[in-house]
XYZ file of C-alpha atoms in Angstrom:
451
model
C 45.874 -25.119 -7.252
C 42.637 -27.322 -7.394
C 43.057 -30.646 -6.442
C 42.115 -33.835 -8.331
C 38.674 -34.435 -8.694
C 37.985 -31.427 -7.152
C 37.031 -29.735 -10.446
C 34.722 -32.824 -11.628
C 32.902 -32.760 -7.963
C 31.914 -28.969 -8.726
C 30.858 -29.694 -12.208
C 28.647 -32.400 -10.920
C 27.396 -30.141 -8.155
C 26.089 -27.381 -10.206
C 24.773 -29.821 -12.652
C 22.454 -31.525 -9.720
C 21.963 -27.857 -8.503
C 20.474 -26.680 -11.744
C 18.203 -30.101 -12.471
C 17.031 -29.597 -8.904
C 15.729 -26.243 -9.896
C 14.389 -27.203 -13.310
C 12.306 -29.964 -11.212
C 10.552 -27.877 -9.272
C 10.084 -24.864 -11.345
C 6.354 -25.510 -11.727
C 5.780 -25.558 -8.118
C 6.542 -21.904 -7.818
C 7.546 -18.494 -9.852
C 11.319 -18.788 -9.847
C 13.801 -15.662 -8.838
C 15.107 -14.524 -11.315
C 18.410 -15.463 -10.019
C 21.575 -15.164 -12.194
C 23.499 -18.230 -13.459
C 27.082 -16.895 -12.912
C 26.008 -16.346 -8.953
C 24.699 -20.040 -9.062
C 28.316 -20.655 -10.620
C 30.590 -19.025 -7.950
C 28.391 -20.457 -4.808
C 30.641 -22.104 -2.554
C 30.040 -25.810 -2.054
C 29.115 -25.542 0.823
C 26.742 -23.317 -0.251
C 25.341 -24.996 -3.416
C 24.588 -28.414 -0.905
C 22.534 -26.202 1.007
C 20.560 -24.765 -1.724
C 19.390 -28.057 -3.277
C 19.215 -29.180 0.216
C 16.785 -26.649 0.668
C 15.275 -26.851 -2.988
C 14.747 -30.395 -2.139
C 12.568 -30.060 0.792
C 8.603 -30.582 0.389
C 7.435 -26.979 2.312
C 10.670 -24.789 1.490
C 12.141 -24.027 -1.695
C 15.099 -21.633 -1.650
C 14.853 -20.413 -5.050
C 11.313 -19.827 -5.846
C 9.071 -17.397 -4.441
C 4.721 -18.855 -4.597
C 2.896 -16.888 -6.744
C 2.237 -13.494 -5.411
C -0.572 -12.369 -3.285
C -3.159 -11.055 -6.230
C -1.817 -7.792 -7.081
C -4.686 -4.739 -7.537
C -3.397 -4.524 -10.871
C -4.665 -6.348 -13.546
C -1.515 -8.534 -14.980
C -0.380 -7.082 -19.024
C -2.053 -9.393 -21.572
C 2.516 -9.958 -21.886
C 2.212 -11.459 -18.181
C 1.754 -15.155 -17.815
C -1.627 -15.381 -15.887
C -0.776 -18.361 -14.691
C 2.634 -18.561 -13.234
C 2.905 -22.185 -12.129
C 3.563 -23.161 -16.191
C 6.249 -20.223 -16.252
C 8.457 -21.735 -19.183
C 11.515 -20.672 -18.280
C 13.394 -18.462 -15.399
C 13.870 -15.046 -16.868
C 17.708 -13.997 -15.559
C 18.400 -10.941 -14.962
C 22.031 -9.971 -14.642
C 23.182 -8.182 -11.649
C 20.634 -10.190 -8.523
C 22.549 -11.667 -6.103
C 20.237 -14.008 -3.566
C 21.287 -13.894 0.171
C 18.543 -16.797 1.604
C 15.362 -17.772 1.225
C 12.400 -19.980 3.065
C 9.357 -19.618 1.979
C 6.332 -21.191 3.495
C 4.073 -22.123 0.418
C 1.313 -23.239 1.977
C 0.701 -19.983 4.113
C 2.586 -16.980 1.812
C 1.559 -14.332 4.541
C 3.041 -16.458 7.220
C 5.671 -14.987 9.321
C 8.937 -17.070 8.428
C 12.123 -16.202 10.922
C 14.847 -17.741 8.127
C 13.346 -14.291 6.315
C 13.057 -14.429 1.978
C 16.244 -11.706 0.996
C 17.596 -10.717 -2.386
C 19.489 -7.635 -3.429
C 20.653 -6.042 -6.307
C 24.198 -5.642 -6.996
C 25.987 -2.385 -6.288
C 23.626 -0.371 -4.098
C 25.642 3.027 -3.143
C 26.367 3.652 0.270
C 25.021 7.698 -0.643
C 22.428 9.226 -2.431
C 20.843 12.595 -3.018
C 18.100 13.917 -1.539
C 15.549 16.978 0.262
C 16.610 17.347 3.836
C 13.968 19.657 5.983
C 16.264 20.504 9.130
C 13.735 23.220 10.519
C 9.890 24.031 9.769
C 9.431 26.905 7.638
C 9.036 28.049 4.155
C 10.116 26.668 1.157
C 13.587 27.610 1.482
C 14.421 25.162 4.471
C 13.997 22.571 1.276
C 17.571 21.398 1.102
C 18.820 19.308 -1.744
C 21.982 16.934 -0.925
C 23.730 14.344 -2.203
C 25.448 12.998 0.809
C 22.253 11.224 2.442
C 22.913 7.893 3.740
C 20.922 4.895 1.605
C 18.539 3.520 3.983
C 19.218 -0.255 5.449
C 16.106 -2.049 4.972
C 14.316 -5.003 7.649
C 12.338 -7.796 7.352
C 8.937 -7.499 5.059
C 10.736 -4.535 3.400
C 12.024 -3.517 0.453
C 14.929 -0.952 -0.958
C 13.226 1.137 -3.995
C 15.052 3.265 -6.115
C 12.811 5.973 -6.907
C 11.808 7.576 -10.285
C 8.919 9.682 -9.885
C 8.023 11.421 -6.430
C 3.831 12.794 -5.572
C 3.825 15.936 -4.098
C 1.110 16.574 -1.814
C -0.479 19.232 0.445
C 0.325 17.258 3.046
C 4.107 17.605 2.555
C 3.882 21.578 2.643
C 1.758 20.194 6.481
C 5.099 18.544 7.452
C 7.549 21.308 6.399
C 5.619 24.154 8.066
C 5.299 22.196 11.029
C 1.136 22.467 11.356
C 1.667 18.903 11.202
C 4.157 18.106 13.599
C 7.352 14.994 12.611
C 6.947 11.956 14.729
C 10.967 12.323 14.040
C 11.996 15.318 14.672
C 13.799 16.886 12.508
C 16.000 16.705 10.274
C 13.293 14.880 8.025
C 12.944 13.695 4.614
C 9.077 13.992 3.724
C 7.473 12.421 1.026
C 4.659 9.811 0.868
C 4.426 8.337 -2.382
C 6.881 7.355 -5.148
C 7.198 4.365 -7.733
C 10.353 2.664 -8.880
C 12.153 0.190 -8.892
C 13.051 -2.564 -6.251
C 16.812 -3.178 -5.784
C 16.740 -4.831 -2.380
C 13.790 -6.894 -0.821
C 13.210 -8.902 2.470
C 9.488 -10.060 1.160
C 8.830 -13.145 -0.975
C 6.204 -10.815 -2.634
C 8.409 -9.160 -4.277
C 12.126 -9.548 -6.209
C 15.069 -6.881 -7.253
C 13.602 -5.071 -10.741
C 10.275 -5.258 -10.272
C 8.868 -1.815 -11.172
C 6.377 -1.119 -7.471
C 4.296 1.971 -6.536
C 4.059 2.848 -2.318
C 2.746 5.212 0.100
C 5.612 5.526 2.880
C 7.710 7.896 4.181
C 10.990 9.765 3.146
C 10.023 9.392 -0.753
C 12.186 12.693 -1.394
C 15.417 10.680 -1.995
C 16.937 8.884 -4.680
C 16.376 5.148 -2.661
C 13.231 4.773 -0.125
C 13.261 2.012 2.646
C 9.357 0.886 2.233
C 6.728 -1.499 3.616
C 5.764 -4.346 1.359
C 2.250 -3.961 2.533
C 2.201 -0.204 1.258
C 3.515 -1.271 -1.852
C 2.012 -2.481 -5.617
C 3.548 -4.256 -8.025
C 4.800 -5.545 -9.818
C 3.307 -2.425 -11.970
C 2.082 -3.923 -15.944
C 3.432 -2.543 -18.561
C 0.306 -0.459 -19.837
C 0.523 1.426 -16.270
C 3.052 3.862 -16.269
C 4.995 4.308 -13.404
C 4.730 8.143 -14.119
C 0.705 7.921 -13.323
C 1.062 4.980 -11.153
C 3.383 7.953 -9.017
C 0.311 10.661 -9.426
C -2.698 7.828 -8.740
C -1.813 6.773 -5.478
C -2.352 8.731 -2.881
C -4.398 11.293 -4.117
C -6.677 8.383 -5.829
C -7.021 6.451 -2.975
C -7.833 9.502 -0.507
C -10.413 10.638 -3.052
C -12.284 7.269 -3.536
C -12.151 6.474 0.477
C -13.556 9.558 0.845
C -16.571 9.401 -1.644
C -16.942 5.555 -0.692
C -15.989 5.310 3.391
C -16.475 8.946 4.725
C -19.683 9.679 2.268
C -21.249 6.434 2.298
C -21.877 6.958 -1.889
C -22.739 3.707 -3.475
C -22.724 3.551 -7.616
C -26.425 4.263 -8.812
C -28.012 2.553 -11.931
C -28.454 6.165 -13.836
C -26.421 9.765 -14.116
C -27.072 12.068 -11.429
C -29.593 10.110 -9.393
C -27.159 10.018 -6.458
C -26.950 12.696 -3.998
C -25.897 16.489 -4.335
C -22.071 17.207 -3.491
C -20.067 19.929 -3.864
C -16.443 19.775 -4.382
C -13.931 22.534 -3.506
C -10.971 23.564 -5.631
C -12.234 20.967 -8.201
C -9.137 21.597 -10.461
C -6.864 19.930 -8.547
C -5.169 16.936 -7.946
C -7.622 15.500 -5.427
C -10.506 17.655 -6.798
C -10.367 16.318 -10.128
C -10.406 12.807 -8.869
C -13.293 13.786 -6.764
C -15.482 14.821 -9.221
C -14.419 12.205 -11.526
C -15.418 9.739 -8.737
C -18.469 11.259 -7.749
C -19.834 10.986 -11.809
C -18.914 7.667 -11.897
C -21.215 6.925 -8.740
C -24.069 8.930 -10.118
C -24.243 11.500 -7.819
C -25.186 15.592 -9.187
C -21.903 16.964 -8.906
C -21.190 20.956 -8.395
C -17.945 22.071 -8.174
C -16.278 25.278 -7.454
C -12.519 26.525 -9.174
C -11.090 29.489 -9.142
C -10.969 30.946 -13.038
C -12.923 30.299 -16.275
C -10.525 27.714 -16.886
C -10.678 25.910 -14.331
C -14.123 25.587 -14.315
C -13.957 24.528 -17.981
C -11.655 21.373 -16.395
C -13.997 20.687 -13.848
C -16.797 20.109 -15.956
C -14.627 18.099 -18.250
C -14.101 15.437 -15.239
C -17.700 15.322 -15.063
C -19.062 18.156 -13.059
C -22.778 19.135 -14.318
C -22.429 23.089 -12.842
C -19.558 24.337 -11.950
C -18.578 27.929 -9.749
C -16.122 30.176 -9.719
C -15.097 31.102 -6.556
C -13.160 33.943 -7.535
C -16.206 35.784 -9.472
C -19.444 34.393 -8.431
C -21.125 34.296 -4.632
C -20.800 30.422 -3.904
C -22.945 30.118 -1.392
C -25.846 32.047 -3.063
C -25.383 30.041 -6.533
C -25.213 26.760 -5.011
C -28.811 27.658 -3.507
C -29.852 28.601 -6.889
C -28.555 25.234 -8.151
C -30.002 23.381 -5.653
C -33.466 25.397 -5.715
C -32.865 26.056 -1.744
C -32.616 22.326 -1.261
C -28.588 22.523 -0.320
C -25.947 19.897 -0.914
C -26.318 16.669 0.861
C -21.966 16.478 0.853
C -19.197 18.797 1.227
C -16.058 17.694 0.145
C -13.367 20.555 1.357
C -9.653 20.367 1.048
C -9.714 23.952 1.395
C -10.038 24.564 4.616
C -10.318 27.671 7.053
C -11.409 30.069 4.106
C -14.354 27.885 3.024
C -15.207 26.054 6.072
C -18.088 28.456 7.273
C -19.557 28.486 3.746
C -20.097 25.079 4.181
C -21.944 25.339 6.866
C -24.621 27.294 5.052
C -24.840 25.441 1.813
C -24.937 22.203 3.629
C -28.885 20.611 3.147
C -30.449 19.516 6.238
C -29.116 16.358 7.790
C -26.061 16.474 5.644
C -22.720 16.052 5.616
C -19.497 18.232 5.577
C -15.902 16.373 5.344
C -13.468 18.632 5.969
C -10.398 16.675 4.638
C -7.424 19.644 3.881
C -6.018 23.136 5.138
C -4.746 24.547 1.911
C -5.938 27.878 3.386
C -5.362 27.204 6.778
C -6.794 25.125 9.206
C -10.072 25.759 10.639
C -10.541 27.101 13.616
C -12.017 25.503 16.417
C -16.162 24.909 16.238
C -18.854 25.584 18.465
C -20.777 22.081 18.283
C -24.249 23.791 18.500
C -24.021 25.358 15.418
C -24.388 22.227 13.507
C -28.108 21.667 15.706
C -29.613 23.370 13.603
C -29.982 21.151 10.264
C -28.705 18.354 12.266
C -25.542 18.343 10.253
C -22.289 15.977 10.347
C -18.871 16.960 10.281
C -15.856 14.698 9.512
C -12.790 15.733 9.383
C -10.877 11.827 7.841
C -7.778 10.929 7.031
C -6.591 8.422 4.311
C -4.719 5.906 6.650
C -7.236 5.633 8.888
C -8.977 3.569 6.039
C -6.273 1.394 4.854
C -5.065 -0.231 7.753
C -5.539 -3.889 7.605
C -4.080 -5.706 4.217
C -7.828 -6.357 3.563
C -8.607 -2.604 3.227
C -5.932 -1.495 1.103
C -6.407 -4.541 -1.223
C -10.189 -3.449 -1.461
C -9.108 0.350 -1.856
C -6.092 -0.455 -4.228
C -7.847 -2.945 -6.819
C -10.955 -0.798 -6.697
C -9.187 2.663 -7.865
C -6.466 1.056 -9.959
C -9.819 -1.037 -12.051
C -11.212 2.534 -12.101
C -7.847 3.712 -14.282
C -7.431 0.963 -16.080
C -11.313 1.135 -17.371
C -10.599 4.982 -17.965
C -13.321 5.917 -16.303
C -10.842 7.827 -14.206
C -8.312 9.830 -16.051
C -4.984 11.145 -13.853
C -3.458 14.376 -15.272
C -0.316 15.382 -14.635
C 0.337 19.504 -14.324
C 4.284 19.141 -14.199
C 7.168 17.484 -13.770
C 9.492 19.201 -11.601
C 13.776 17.742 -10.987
C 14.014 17.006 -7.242
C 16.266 19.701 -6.997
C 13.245 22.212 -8.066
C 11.646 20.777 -4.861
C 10.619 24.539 -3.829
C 9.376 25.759 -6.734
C 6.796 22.660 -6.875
C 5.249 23.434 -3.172
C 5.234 27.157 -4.287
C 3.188 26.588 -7.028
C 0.971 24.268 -5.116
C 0.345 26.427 -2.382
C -0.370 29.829 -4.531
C -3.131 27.164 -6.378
C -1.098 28.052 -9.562
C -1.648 23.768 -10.470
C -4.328 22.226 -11.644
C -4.105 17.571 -11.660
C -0.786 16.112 -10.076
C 2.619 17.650 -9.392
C 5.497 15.157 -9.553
C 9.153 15.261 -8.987
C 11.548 13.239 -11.361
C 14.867 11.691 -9.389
């Protein structure tokens, strides 16, 4: 049974609790933090809060305004967040703590920002690789343990999954698990946060990443691998098909190449794209137009030659009917092509090598025919030619890279001058039949699974 006053004394709490927040609301973006949780606080509890709320550096409700996200905010989204009108509650977010440095938001805080959504299972389903192999050792479950997340991380529930080449890499075993096995592969996804240990981000926001284990219903990911909150004119459908492939085709073109955007079409260099139809291809070529250079690019069938040109590609080849190496000479009137772009691999590799022009430039970039074998540096004497063989993360490692990389593609999308096309939408439990059309180069733009 309460005791007298006892009831009053909470009354009079929570009021001072909630005029504390509406006080400093315009300091900060507050969490969206539900009422009844306020409510049901302890006292204890609800002294420390607007003990906390109180003090000048720390307040244990708000979050500052987010580093600038790559994305451009909705014309829905207040632009600017410090005259937020009122906190938006969303049912179901319960807050853990909070302390928040707002003059340093990047600063390294050890009484660590947490929220978390209500109800997260203990289970979930998802692709288990227990061996390298084919596309059988794809297991589906739905006994998988949810992942427990650390500081500067956050829980996402997953809706849309990337598949990538370089998942069929990690279940064959040519590239080998840091792990071991049994793995979950996977490196891209979007969702939606339900748990988060970064003041960057709070339970509902809809986020795209590039992690690891994305082949499960709930990923554990890095907040500095992760964008969001997505607008609502990005869907998180193309948001899950831009990232990785997007970002791997534009660091290429702009870091490996060295291509700068000319003032006029097809003043730029001559490149060459392999298996232009694809996911990466297509955003290649796409790219590549936008910067001005003359872009060739080779597919295997009328129709995907037809696409190719479509993304912007003034000649195309098919690889399947035409000699490549002797048509790109024609093209080129003997000149050859200043940059090779091949994701192909072992099968194209020494083609390359002979349609390259003099002092130019092969990036070798993907083994979707195998890797290539091992080169005898003195062949490449002979025109004085480069060979690169990069790799995405090696060009977004510090926060300043991937914001440059990040704001540049996702500006690209949003201008539509880069278009992301989705070939299917597989259930995660059709897992195999996804990399078996992508490896028989049955696809052509993005394969995605749905959770």
């Amino acid at each position: 049974m309460m005791a007298a006053g006892t009831g009053s004394r909470h009354a009079t709490d929570i009021i001072s609790t909630i005029n504390t927040i509406a006080v400093h609301r315009s300091r900060s973006r507050l969490l969206e933090l539900p009422l009844l949780n306020l409510l049901t606080l302890s006292s204890s509890s609800r002294r420390r809060f607007a003990s906390s709320a109180t003090s000048t550096n720390h307040f244990c409700v708000c979050r500052p305004s987010p580093i600038p996200s790559p994305i451009p905010a909705s014309p829905h989204q207040h632009h600017h967040r410090n005259i937020h009108p009122t906190p938006f509650i969303r049912p179901g977010t319960n807050i853990s703590t909070t302390s928040v440095n707002h003059h340093n938001p990047r600063a390294k805080n050890t009484n660590f920002y947490s929220t978390m959504a209500a109800e997260i299972p203990k289970t979930m389903s998802g692709v288990v690789i227990e061996k390298p192999g084919g596309v059988d050792v794809l297991k589906y479950k739905t006994d998988l343990p949810v992942p427990e997340i650390k500081e500067g991380e956050l829980l996402v529930k997953n809706e849309y999954i990337g598949v990538n080449f370089i998942d069929t890499y990690f279940r064959t075993g040519l590239y080998p698990s840091s792990s071991g096995y049994p793995l979950i592969t996977g490196k891209e996804a979007s969702g939606t946060v339900v748990s988060s240990k970064h003041p960057r981000f709070s339970p509902g926001d809809r986020v795209a990443y590039l992690g690891d284990a994305a082949y499960a219903e709930y990923t554990s990911v890095s907040a500095s691998r992760c964008i969001g909150p997505l607008p609502e004119r990005i869907s998180s459908e193309t948001a899950a098909a831009a990232l990785l492939q997007g970002l791997t085709a534009l660091t290429l073109v702009r870091e490996a190449a060295g291509i700068e955007q000319k003032l006029g079409i097809s003043e730029g260099p001559w490149t060459l794209v392999h298996a232009a139809a694809g996911g990466t291809g297509s955003l290649l070529v796409q790219i590549l137009s936008v910067m001005g250079a003359k872009v060739i690019a080779t597919a295997g069938g009328k129709e995907k030659c037809e696409q190719a040109h479509h993304h912007g590609a003034q000649w195309t080849v098919d690889s399947k009917s035409e000699d490549v190496v002797e048509r790109v000479k024609e093209i080129t009137n003997g000149r050859g092509v200043d940059v090779i772009f091949d994701g192909v691999g072992k099968a194209t590799f020494d083609a390359d090598l002979e349609m390259v022009a003099r002092k130019g430039t092969v990036i070798s970039f993907g083994n979707a025919s195998g890797k290539v074998e091992p080169l005898d540096i003195l062949r490449l004497g002979a025109k004085n030619v480069k060979v690169m063989r990069p790799v995405l993360f090696g060009y977004i490692v510090t926060p300043e890279e991937w914001e440059r990389w990040t704001t540049e593609l996702f500006e690209l999308i949003k201008t539509e001058k880069v278009k992301i096309k989705v070939h299917e939408v597989y259930p995660l439990q059709e897992v195999a039949r996804a990399h078996t059309d992508l490896e028989g180069r049955k696809t052509t733009g993005k394969l995605l699974l749905k959770v």
